[in-house]
Coordinates of C-alpha atoms in Angstrom, one line a residue:
Chain A
M1 CA -9.3 -21.9 9.8
W2 CA -10.8 -22.5 6.0
S3 CA -13.6 -20.5 6.7
A4 CA -11.7 -17.4 8.0
L5 CA -9.0 -18.2 5.2
R6 CA -11.3 -18.4 1.9
P7 CA -12.2 -14.8 2.1
L8 CA -8.7 -13.7 2.2
L9 CA -7.9 -16.0 -0.7
L10 CA -10.6 -15.5 -2.6
T11 CA -9.5 -11.7 -2.9
W12 CA -6.1 -12.0 -3.3
A13 CA -6.9 -13.8 -6.4
G14 CA -8.9 -10.6 -7.7
L15 CA -6.3 -8.5 -6.6
L16 CA -4.1 -10.0 -8.9
A17 CA -6.9 -10.2 -11.3
L18 CA -7.2 -6.8 -11.4
L19 CA -3.7 -5.8 -11.7
A20 CA -3.7 -8.1 -15.0
L21 CA -6.1 -5.9 -16.3
T22 CA -4.5 -2.7 -15.2
I23 CA -1.4 -4.0 -17.1
A24 CA -4.1 -4.9 -20.3
V25 CA -5.9 -1.4 -19.3
S26 CA -1.7 0.0 -19.9
F27 CA -1.5 -1.3 -23.9
A28 CA -4.9 -0.8 -24.9
P29 CA -5.7 1.9 -27.5
I30 CA -8.2 4.3 -25.3
G31 CA -5.9 7.2 -25.2
P32 CA -7.6 9.5 -22.3
V33 CA -9.7 7.4 -21.2
K34 CA -6.4 5.2 -19.9
P35 CA -5.4 7.1 -16.7
V36 CA -9.2 7.1 -15.5
A37 CA -9.7 3.4 -16.2
N38 CA -6.0 2.4 -14.6
M39 CA -7.1 4.8 -11.6
A40 CA -10.3 3.2 -11.0
I41 CA -8.7 -0.4 -10.9
A42 CA -6.5 0.9 -8.5
V43 CA -9.5 2.5 -6.2
V44 CA -10.9 -0.9 -6.6
K45 CA -8.3 -2.7 -5.6
A46 CA -8.2 -0.4 -2.4
G47 CA -11.5 -0.6 -1.3
L48 CA -10.6 -4.6 -1.4
V49 CA -8.0 -4.5 1.0
L50 CA -9.5 -2.1 3.2
W51 CA -12.8 -4.0 2.9
V52 CA -11.4 -7.5 3.5
F53 CA -7.7 -7.1 5.0
M54 CA -8.3 -4.6 6.6
H55 CA -11.5 -5.6 7.9
L56 CA -13.9 -2.4 7.4
R57 CA -16.5 -5.0 6.2
E58 CA -17.0 -6.0 10.4
R59 CA -16.1 -2.9 11.5
G60 CA -19.4 -0.1 12.1
G61 CA -20.0 3.5 10.7
L62 CA -17.9 5.5 13.1
L63 CA -14.9 3.2 12.6
R64 CA -15.3 3.3 8.7
I65 CA -15.4 7.3 8.6
F66 CA -12.2 7.5 10.4
A67 CA -10.7 5.2 8.2
L68 CA -12.0 7.1 4.5
G69 CA -11.6 10.7 6.0
A70 CA -8.4 11.4 4.9
V71 CA -9.5 10.1 1.8
A72 CA -12.4 12.6 1.8
W73 CA -9.7 15.5 1.9
L74 CA -7.1 14.3 -0.5
V75 CA -10.0 14.0 -3.1
I76 CA -10.7 18.0 -2.3
L77 CA -7.1 18.4 -2.0
M78 CA -7.1 16.5 -6.2
A79 CA -10.1 18.6 -7.3
M80 CA -8.5 21.9 -6.3
A81 CA -5.6 21.2 -7.7
A82 CA -6.9 20.1 -10.8
T83 CA -9.5 22.8 -10.4
D84 CA -6.4 25.2 -10.5
I85 CA -4.7 23.8 -13.3
L86 CA -7.0 23.3 -16.2
T87 CA -8.7 27.0 -15.8
R88 CA -5.5 28.8 -16.0
Chain B
M1 CA -10.4 -12.7 21.5
A2 CA -11.1 -9.4 23.4
E3 CA -11.1 -10.6 26.5
R4 CA -6.9 -11.8 25.8
L5 CA -6.1 -8.3 25.6
K6 CA -4.1 -6.6 28.3
L7 CA -6.6 -4.1 29.4
R8 CA -4.7 -1.0 30.3
E9 CA -5.7 2.8 31.9
P10 CA -7.9 4.2 31.1
F11 CA -10.3 1.6 29.6
A12 CA -12.2 -0.5 31.8
D13 CA -13.6 -2.9 29.2
P14 CA -11.7 -4.6 26.3
A15 CA -14.1 -3.9 23.8
H16 CA -13.6 -0.2 24.4
Q17 CA -10.0 -0.5 24.3
A18 CA -9.9 -2.3 21.3
A19 CA -12.0 0.0 19.2
A20 CA -9.9 2.9 20.3
D21 CA -7.0 0.9 19.3
R22 CA -8.0 0.3 15.5
M23 CA -9.6 4.3 15.5
G24 CA -5.8 5.5 16.9
M25 CA -4.1 3.5 14.0
F26 CA -6.5 4.2 11.4
V27 CA -5.8 7.9 12.3
F28 CA -2.6 7.3 12.0
L29 CA -3.0 5.7 8.7
G30 CA -4.8 9.1 7.5
T31 CA -1.6 11.1 7.9
E32 CA 0.2 9.2 6.4
V33 CA -2.8 8.9 3.4
M34 CA -2.1 13.0 3.4
L35 CA 1.6 12.3 3.3
F36 CA 1.6 9.9 0.1
G37 CA -1.1 12.3 -0.8
G38 CA 0.9 15.4 -2.0
I39 CA 2.9 13.2 -3.9
L40 CA 0.5 12.0 -5.8
A41 CA -0.6 15.7 -6.2
V42 CA 2.4 16.8 -7.5
A43 CA 1.5 13.2 -10.4
L44 CA -1.6 14.9 -11.2
A45 CA -0.7 18.5 -12.1
D46 CA 2.7 17.1 -13.8
R47 CA 0.1 14.6 -16.0
I48 CA -2.1 17.6 -17.1
R49 CA 0.7 19.9 -17.3
H50 CA 3.0 17.7 -19.4
P51 CA 1.0 14.6 -20.5
E52 CA 3.9 13.6 -23.5
A53 CA 6.9 14.4 -21.4
M54 CA 5.1 12.0 -18.6
I55 CA 4.6 9.5 -21.0
A56 CA 7.9 9.9 -22.5
A57 CA 9.8 9.6 -19.3
S58 CA 7.1 6.6 -18.0
S59 CA 7.5 4.1 -20.6
R60 CA 11.6 4.1 -20.3
L61 CA 10.5 2.5 -16.6
D62 CA 10.1 -1.3 -16.5
L63 CA 6.5 -1.8 -16.6
W64 CA 6.8 -6.0 -15.8
L65 CA 9.3 -6.0 -12.9
G66 CA 7.1 -2.7 -10.9
G67 CA 4.1 -5.7 -12.0
I68 CA 5.7 -8.5 -10.3
N69 CA 7.1 -6.5 -7.2
T70 CA 2.7 -5.8 -7.1
A71 CA 2.4 -8.7 -7.2
V72 CA 4.9 -9.9 -4.5
L73 CA 3.2 -7.1 -2.0
L74 CA -0.4 -8.4 -2.7
T75 CA 0.6 -11.6 -2.2
S76 CA 2.5 -10.5 1.4
S77 CA -0.8 -8.6 2.6
L78 CA -2.5 -11.6 2.0
A79 CA -0.1 -13.5 4.4
M80 CA -0.1 -10.8 6.7
A81 CA -4.2 -11.3 6.6
I82 CA -3.3 -15.5 6.9
A83 CA -1.5 -14.4 10.1
V84 CA -4.4 -12.2 11.5
A85 CA -6.7 -14.7 11.2
A86 CA -4.7 -17.0 12.4
M87 CA -4.2 -14.8 15.5
H88 CA -7.6 -14.2 16.0
Q89 CA -8.1 -18.0 16.5
D90 CA -5.2 -18.5 18.9
R91 CA -2.9 -20.6 15.9
P92 CA 0.2 -18.2 16.8
R93 CA 2.5 -21.3 15.5
V94 CA 0.0 -20.3 11.5
A95 CA 0.7 -17.0 12.7
L96 CA 5.1 -17.2 12.8
G97 CA 4.7 -19.0 9.9
A98 CA 2.5 -16.5 7.9
L99 CA 4.5 -14.0 9.2
S100 CA 8.1 -15.6 7.9
A101 CA 6.6 -15.3 4.3
T102 CA 4.9 -11.6 5.0
V103 CA 9.2 -10.4 5.7
A104 CA 10.5 -12.5 3.1
L105 CA 7.9 -10.7 -0.2
G106 CA 8.7 -8.1 1.4
L107 CA 12.4 -8.5 1.3
A108 CA 11.7 -9.6 -1.8
F109 CA 10.1 -6.2 -3.3
L110 CA 13.2 -4.0 -1.6
G111 CA 15.9 -6.6 -3.6
L112 CA 13.5 -6.4 -7.0
K113 CA 13.5 -2.2 -6.1
A114 CA 17.5 -2.5 -5.4
L115 CA 17.6 -4.7 -8.5
E116 CA 15.6 -2.0 -10.5
Y117 CA 17.3 0.8 -9.0
G118 CA 20.3 0.0 -10.5
Q119 CA 18.7 -0.8 -13.8
D120 CA 17.3 2.9 -13.8
Y121 CA 20.9 4.5 -12.7
A122 CA 22.8 2.3 -15.5
D123 CA 20.2 3.4 -18.5
G124 CA 20.2 7.1 -16.8
L125 CA 17.1 7.6 -14.6
M126 CA 18.5 9.1 -12.0
P127 CA 18.5 12.0 -10.7
A128 CA 21.5 13.7 -9.6
L129 CA 23.0 10.7 -9.3
A130 CA 23.8 9.2 -12.8
P131 CA 26.3 10.1 -14.6
P132 CA 24.9 10.8 -18.1
A133 CA 22.5 14.2 -17.2
E134 CA 19.6 12.1 -19.1
P135 CA 17.4 12.8 -20.2
T136 CA 17.7 16.3 -20.6
D137 CA 14.0 17.6 -21.1
P138 CA 13.0 19.3 -17.8
A139 CA 9.6 17.9 -17.5
Q140 CA 10.8 14.7 -17.8
A141 CA 13.4 14.8 -15.2
L142 CA 10.8 16.0 -13.1
F143 CA 8.8 13.1 -13.2
L144 CA 12.0 10.8 -12.9
N145 CA 12.2 13.1 -9.5
L146 CA 9.1 12.7 -8.5
Y147 CA 9.4 8.3 -9.3
L148 CA 12.3 8.6 -7.3
A149 CA 10.5 10.1 -4.1
A150 CA 7.8 8.3 -4.3
T151 CA 9.0 4.5 -4.5
A152 CA 12.1 6.0 -2.0
L153 CA 9.3 6.7 0.2
H154 CA 7.2 4.0 0.0
A155 CA 10.5 1.4 0.3
V156 CA 11.7 3.6 3.7
H157 CA 8.1 2.6 4.4
L158 CA 7.8 -0.9 4.0
T159 CA 11.1 -1.4 5.5
I160 CA 9.9 0.4 8.9
G161 CA 6.9 -2.2 7.6
I162 CA 9.5 -5.5 7.6
G163 CA 10.7 -4.1 11.6
L164 CA 7.5 -4.1 12.6
V165 CA 6.6 -7.7 11.7
L166 CA 10.1 -8.9 12.9
W167 CA 9.2 -7.3 16.0
L168 CA 5.5 -8.2 16.7
A169 CA 7.1 -12.3 15.6
S170 CA 9.4 -12.1 18.8
R171 CA 6.7 -10.9 20.8
I172 CA 4.6 -13.6 19.2
A173 CA 7.3 -16.5 20.6
R174 CA 7.6 -14.8 23.9
R175 CA 3.7 -14.4 25.1
P176 CA 1.1 -15.5 22.0
E177 CA -1.7 -15.1 24.2
E178 CA -1.6 -11.5 24.4
Q179 CA -0.4 -10.7 20.7
A180 CA -3.5 -10.7 18.7
M181 CA -4.9 -7.1 18.3
T182 CA -0.9 -6.1 17.8
T183 CA -1.0 -8.6 14.9
E184 CA -4.3 -6.5 13.5
L185 CA -2.7 -3.3 14.3
T186 CA 0.3 -3.9 12.4
G187 CA -1.5 -5.6 10.3
L188 CA -3.3 -2.2 9.6
Y189 CA -0.2 -0.3 8.5
W190 CA 1.2 -3.4 6.0
H191 CA -2.1 -3.2 3.7
F192 CA -1.9 0.7 4.0
V193 CA 1.8 0.2 2.9
D194 CA 0.5 -1.7 0.2
I195 CA -2.7 0.5 -1.0
V196 CA -0.3 2.8 -1.8
W197 CA 1.8 1.1 -4.0
V198 CA -1.4 -0.3 -5.6
F199 CA -1.9 3.9 -6.5
L200 CA 1.7 3.9 -7.1
Y201 CA 2.6 2.0 -9.8
P202 CA -0.8 2.9 -12.8
V203 CA 0.9 6.5 -12.2
L204 CA 4.5 6.0 -12.2
Y205 CA 4.6 2.8 -14.5
L206 CA 1.4 2.8 -16.7
V207 CA 1.7 6.3 -17.8
R208 CA 1.7 5.2 -21.7

């Protein structure tokens, strides 16, 4: 049981550390970099959850593509929405 | 584990069925990504067009309460992951204990959220509900509408997740030998709801 628990506990500790980091970043005087940094931290946290808690590290390429397919479409949605607003 | 799956039509072997089960769950979660993605796209547009109003409105939310809730939800995901691991190692009692922790943490999240909504209401931040029509700035009101819609939709998902885990626990208590895959798929849903909050927290609370 312990060998199965170890990666889960480490991931959880990493997630809490990233939570502390994202809160610290939100107080840092770094202006426009802040939302980018906070989003990057959120992406890493989501990646950890997907990779370990949701077992993607144990799965094959096809399932990973299925898991991340919607994310690819979401990136397109965001990019196009941002392009529209930023260039108007 | 795989050989203990209850084989259903049209699958000839357990590995094939397990692969199909997982893929089906991820396709469903893909539709959920698009549902919450729409909300995140609105937040992005709002952020680009009204940066000052968004910062002003976001600063009125309770960053620490939201942060504690994030930690609660991340810990609930740990408990869920332990339950899945325990089921794969034929330890239904450990799994039931971990699932109890998952439900307790899920309920703690909802309780804190309710407390926060009450506080928001008292501060006049609840759109349409709060007595003083505050804030008067339409861009700030837009952000608070988004906050309410996004967190309420997330809370609905978490409530469904708690229901699912309770149903799963009752199945494990009755027939533990066939529930490893059901536990894993319920876990995928639970972790997804956790990921949604991981994005909602910085988007709503940490804009400053």
